[in-house]
PDB file of C-alpha atoms in Angstrom:
ATOM      1  CA  MET E  13     -43.179 136.968-219.225  1.00  0.00           C
ATOM      2  CA  THR E  14     -44.172 139.899-221.450  1.00  0.00           C
ATOM      3  CA  GLY E  15     -45.393 143.328-220.473  1.00  0.00           C
ATOM      4  CA  ARG E  16     -45.347 145.108-217.266  1.00  0.00           C
ATOM      5  CA  HIS E  17     -47.649 144.396-214.351  1.00  0.00           C
ATOM      6  CA  ALA E  18     -48.723 146.458-211.324  1.00  0.00           C
ATOM      7  CA  PHE E  19     -47.189 145.605-207.969  1.00  0.00           C
ATOM      8  CA  GLU E  20     -47.240 146.752-204.470  1.00  0.00           C
ATOM      9  CA  TYR E  21     -44.365 146.857-201.984  1.00  0.00           C
ATOM     10  CA  ALA E  22     -43.478 147.880-198.411  1.00  0.00           C
ATOM     11  CA  VAL E  23     -40.307 148.331-196.579  1.00  0.00           C
ATOM     12  CA  LEU E  24     -39.799 146.276-193.499  1.00  0.00           C
ATOM     13  CA  ARG E  25     -38.385 148.472-190.613  1.00  0.00           C
ATOM     14  CA  VAL E  26     -36.802 147.456-187.402  1.00  0.00           C
ATOM     15  CA  VAL E  27     -37.890 149.539-184.488  1.00  0.00           C
ATOM     16  CA  PRO E  28     -35.759 148.245-181.622  1.00  0.00           C
ATOM     17  CA  ARG E  29     -37.277 150.567-178.932  1.00  0.00           C
ATOM     18  CA  ILE E  30     -40.810 151.215-179.769  1.00  0.00           C
ATOM     19  CA  GLU E  31     -41.040 154.053-177.252  1.00  0.00           C
ATOM     20  CA  ARG E  32     -38.340 156.036-179.243  1.00  0.00           C
ATOM     21  CA  GLY E  33     -39.781 155.487-182.551  1.00  0.00           C
ATOM     22  CA  GLU E  34     -36.291 155.201-184.274  1.00  0.00           C
ATOM     23  CA  SER E  35     -35.950 152.624-186.984  1.00  0.00           C
ATOM     24  CA  PHE E  36     -33.976 151.433-189.935  1.00  0.00           C
ATOM     25  CA  ASN E  37     -34.911 149.434-193.092  1.00  0.00           C
ATOM     26  CA  ALA E  38     -34.322 145.676-192.871  1.00  0.00           C
ATOM     27  CA  GLY E  39     -36.194 144.139-195.739  1.00  0.00           C
ATOM     28  CA  VAL E  40     -38.814 144.605-198.611  1.00  0.00           C
ATOM     29  CA  LEU E  41     -42.072 142.862-199.260  1.00  0.00           C
ATOM     30  CA  LEU E  42     -43.337 142.748-202.903  1.00  0.00           C
ATOM     31  CA  TYR E  43     -46.893 141.592-204.059  1.00  0.00           C
ATOM     32  CA  CYS E  44     -47.889 141.458-207.778  1.00  0.00           C
ATOM     33  CA  ARG E  45     -51.379 140.127-208.177  1.00  0.00           C
ATOM     34  CA  PRO E  46     -51.514 139.598-211.898  1.00  0.00           C
ATOM     35  CA  LEU E  47     -48.495 137.220-211.501  1.00  0.00           C
ATOM     36  CA  ASP E  48     -49.705 135.717-208.314  1.00  0.00           C
ATOM     37  CA  TYR E  49     -46.228 136.630-206.765  1.00  0.00           C
ATOM     38  CA  LEU E  50     -45.399 137.427-203.110  1.00  0.00           C
ATOM     39  CA  GLY E  51     -41.914 137.766-202.060  1.00  0.00           C
ATOM     40  CA  ALA E  52     -39.640 139.143-199.390  1.00  0.00           C
ATOM     41  CA  ARG E  53     -35.955 139.967-199.092  1.00  0.00           C
ATOM     42  CA  VAL E  54     -34.547 140.758-195.687  1.00  0.00           C
ATOM     43  CA  HIS E  55     -31.096 141.984-194.447  1.00  0.00           C
ATOM     44  CA  LEU E  56     -30.462 142.628-190.802  1.00  0.00           C
ATOM     45  CA  ASP E  57     -27.491 145.183-190.369  1.00  0.00           C
ATOM     46  CA  PRO E  58     -25.997 144.573-187.058  1.00  0.00           C
ATOM     47  CA  GLN E  59     -24.250 147.727-186.804  1.00  0.00           C
ATOM     48  CA  ARG E  60     -27.322 149.780-187.392  1.00  0.00           C
ATOM     49  CA  LEU E  61     -29.177 147.766-184.817  1.00  0.00           C
ATOM     50  CA  CYS E  62     -26.475 148.441-182.247  1.00  0.00           C
ATOM     51  CA  VAL E  63     -26.485 152.125-182.875  1.00  0.00           C
ATOM     52  CA  LEU E  64     -30.171 152.369-182.048  1.00  0.00           C
ATOM     53  CA  ASP E  65     -30.047 149.827-179.247  1.00  0.00           C
ATOM     54  CA  PRO E  66     -26.829 148.094-177.992  1.00  0.00           C
ATOM     55  CA  ALA E  67     -28.886 145.798-175.818  1.00  0.00           C
ATOM     56  CA  ALA E  68     -31.084 144.528-178.664  1.00  0.00           C
ATOM     57  CA  ASP E  69     -31.131 140.799-179.310  1.00  0.00           C
ATOM     58  CA  GLY E  70     -30.092 140.619-183.021  1.00  0.00           C
ATOM     59  CA  THR E  71     -30.761 136.887-183.276  1.00  0.00           C
ATOM     60  CA  VAL E  72     -34.474 137.337-182.123  1.00  0.00           C
ATOM     61  CA  ILE E  73     -34.928 140.140-184.600  1.00  0.00           C
ATOM     62  CA  ALA E  74     -33.365 138.065-187.452  1.00  0.00           C
ATOM     63  CA  ARG E  75     -35.878 135.269-186.610  1.00  0.00           C
ATOM     64  CA  ALA E  76     -38.713 137.882-186.823  1.00  0.00           C
ATOM     65  CA  LEU E  77     -37.595 138.975-190.207  1.00  0.00           C
ATOM     66  CA  ASP E  78     -37.109 135.315-191.351  1.00  0.00           C
ATOM     67  CA  ALA E  79     -40.529 134.652-190.240  1.00  0.00           C
ATOM     68  CA  VAL E  80     -41.906 137.386-192.372  1.00  0.00           C
ATOM     69  CA  ALA E  81     -39.963 135.995-195.381  1.00  0.00           C
ATOM     70  CA  ALA E  82     -41.353 132.527-194.641  1.00  0.00           C
ATOM     71  CA  LEU E  83     -44.777 133.719-194.669  1.00  0.00           C
ATOM     72  CA  CYS E  84     -44.239 135.021-198.220  1.00  0.00           C
ATOM     73  CA  GLY E  85     -43.071 131.495-199.302  1.00  0.00           C
ATOM     74  CA  ASP E  86     -45.094 129.269-201.583  1.00  0.00           C
ATOM     75  CA  GLY E  87     -45.265 126.348-199.125  1.00  0.00           C
ATOM     76  CA  ARG E  88     -42.818 124.306-201.053  1.00  0.00           C
ATOM     77  CA  THR E  89     -39.724 125.527-199.218  1.00  0.00           C
ATOM     78  CA  GLU E  90     -38.573 124.381-195.754  1.00  0.00           C
ATOM     79  CA  ALA E  91     -38.824 127.837-194.363  1.00  0.00           C
ATOM     80  CA  ALA E  92     -42.419 128.329-195.697  1.00  0.00           C
ATOM     81  CA  ARG E  93     -43.543 125.411-193.552  1.00  0.00           C
ATOM     82  CA  TYR E  94     -42.888 127.389-190.422  1.00  0.00           C
ATOM     83  CA  ALA E  95     -45.432 129.957-191.597  1.00  0.00           C
ATOM     84  CA  GLY E  96     -48.264 127.657-190.286  1.00  0.00           C
ATOM     85  CA  PRO E  97     -51.883 128.149-191.297  1.00  0.00           C
ATOM     86  CA  ALA E  98     -51.283 131.790-192.249  1.00  0.00           C
ATOM     87  CA  GLY E  99     -48.958 130.540-194.899  1.00  0.00           C
ATOM     88  CA  GLU E 100     -51.912 128.712-196.623  1.00  0.00           C
ATOM     89  CA  GLU E 101     -53.765 131.913-197.198  1.00  0.00           C
ATOM     90  CA  ASP E 102     -53.796 133.589-200.645  1.00  0.00           C
ATOM     91  CA  ARG E 103     -50.859 135.767-201.326  1.00  0.00           C
ATOM     92  CA  GLY E 104     -52.892 138.904-201.477  1.00  0.00           C
ATOM     93  CA  ARG E 105     -54.315 138.256-197.854  1.00  0.00           C
ATOM     94  CA  ARG E 106     -50.948 137.499-196.657  1.00  0.00           C
ATOM     95  CA  PHE E 107     -49.356 140.730-198.020  1.00  0.00           C
ATOM     96  CA  ARG E 108     -52.403 142.596-196.369  1.00  0.00           C
ATOM     97  CA  ARG E 109     -51.711 140.909-193.077  1.00  0.00           C
ATOM     98  CA  LEU E 110     -47.904 141.717-193.167  1.00  0.00           C
ATOM     99  CA  THR E 111     -48.475 145.298-194.043  1.00  0.00           C
ATOM    100  CA  ALA E 112     -51.113 145.910-191.432  1.00  0.00           C
ATOM    101  CA  PRO E 113     -50.033 148.645-188.899  1.00  0.00           C
ATOM    102  CA  ARG E 114     -48.526 147.081-185.725  1.00  0.00           C
ATOM    103  CA  SER E 115     -46.602 148.161-182.737  1.00  0.00           C
ATOM    104  CA  THR E 116     -43.727 145.477-182.818  1.00  0.00           C
ATOM    105  CA  ILE E 117     -40.075 145.451-183.383  1.00  0.00           C
ATOM    106  CA  VAL E 118     -40.505 144.502-187.128  1.00  0.00           C
ATOM    107  CA  GLN E 119     -43.018 146.804-188.855  1.00  0.00           C
ATOM    108  CA  ALA E 120     -43.990 147.450-192.478  1.00  0.00           C
ATOM    109  CA  GLY E 121     -43.983 150.958-193.786  1.00  0.00           C
ATOM    110  CA  PRO E 122     -46.524 152.312-196.183  1.00  0.00           C
ATOM    111  CA  VAL E 123     -47.537 150.453-199.283  1.00  0.00           C
ATOM    112  CA  HIS E 124     -46.194 151.906-202.553  1.00  0.00           C
ATOM    113  CA  THR E 125     -46.841 150.814-206.185  1.00  0.00           C
ATOM    114  CA  GLY E 126     -44.982 150.292-209.403  1.00  0.00           C
ATOM    115  CA  LEU E 127     -44.768 148.418-212.561  1.00  0.00           C
ATOM    116  CA  THR E 128     -42.539 145.363-213.368  1.00  0.00           C
ATOM    117  CA  ALA E 129     -42.125 142.635-215.883  1.00  0.00           C
ATOM    118  CA  ASP E 130     -39.844 140.680-213.414  1.00  0.00           C
ATOM    119  CA  PRO E 131     -40.997 140.806-209.737  1.00  0.00           C
ATOM    120  CA  GLU E 132     -38.010 138.779-208.497  1.00  0.00           C
ATOM    121  CA  ALA E 133     -35.607 141.202-210.069  1.00  0.00           C
ATOM    122  CA  GLU E 134     -37.626 144.187-208.858  1.00  0.00           C
ATOM    123  CA  LEU E 135     -37.433 142.805-205.411  1.00  0.00           C
ATOM    124  CA  ASP E 136     -33.659 142.595-205.624  1.00  0.00           C
ATOM    125  CA  ARG E 137     -33.555 146.125-206.919  1.00  0.00           C
ATOM    126  CA  LEU E 138     -35.660 147.495-204.158  1.00  0.00           C
ATOM    127  CA  LEU E 139     -33.570 145.655-201.529  1.00  0.00           C
ATOM    128  CA  ALA E 140     -30.405 147.180-202.883  1.00  0.00           C
ATOM    129  CA  ALA E 141     -31.955 150.601-203.215  1.00  0.00           C
ATOM    130  CA  LEU E 142     -33.832 150.855-199.891  1.00  0.00           C
ATOM    131  CA  VAL E 143     -32.165 148.351-197.482  1.00  0.00           C
ATOM    132  CA  LEU E 144     -28.612 147.400-198.093  1.00  0.00           C
ATOM    133  CA  PRO E 145     -25.745 149.764-197.089  1.00  0.00           C
ATOM    134  CA  LEU E 146     -24.651 152.121-199.561  1.00  0.00           C
ATOM    135  CA  PRO E 147     -21.280 151.250-201.466  1.00  0.00           C
TER     136      PRO E 147
END
């Protein structure tokens, strides 16, 4: 892979109580059209979830995050098969579907752009910078 390519990304937020509007970051979506790449990394922090809503069902929220990651799959992995017909859409359409505004527990934030030569590495970097707890 040579050169840098434009990409788009959005942070996945968990909003356990929609009426309160409080959230925390739990994943990242990354789409790179020139490389036909769509990927996601998720990490649900149970302590952060408990702070915002001690009654929230972490298992259900983790499944929702995993479903988003599965929708980003290429159809060859077992998790991607659970994405259903939406998983067969082109990657750009799936990214737009996942980043569309919605009022659910798992929401995508605004879409941002950047340049990368390696979308997988960029996705890992964004997860570490925007989602994982600070060391």
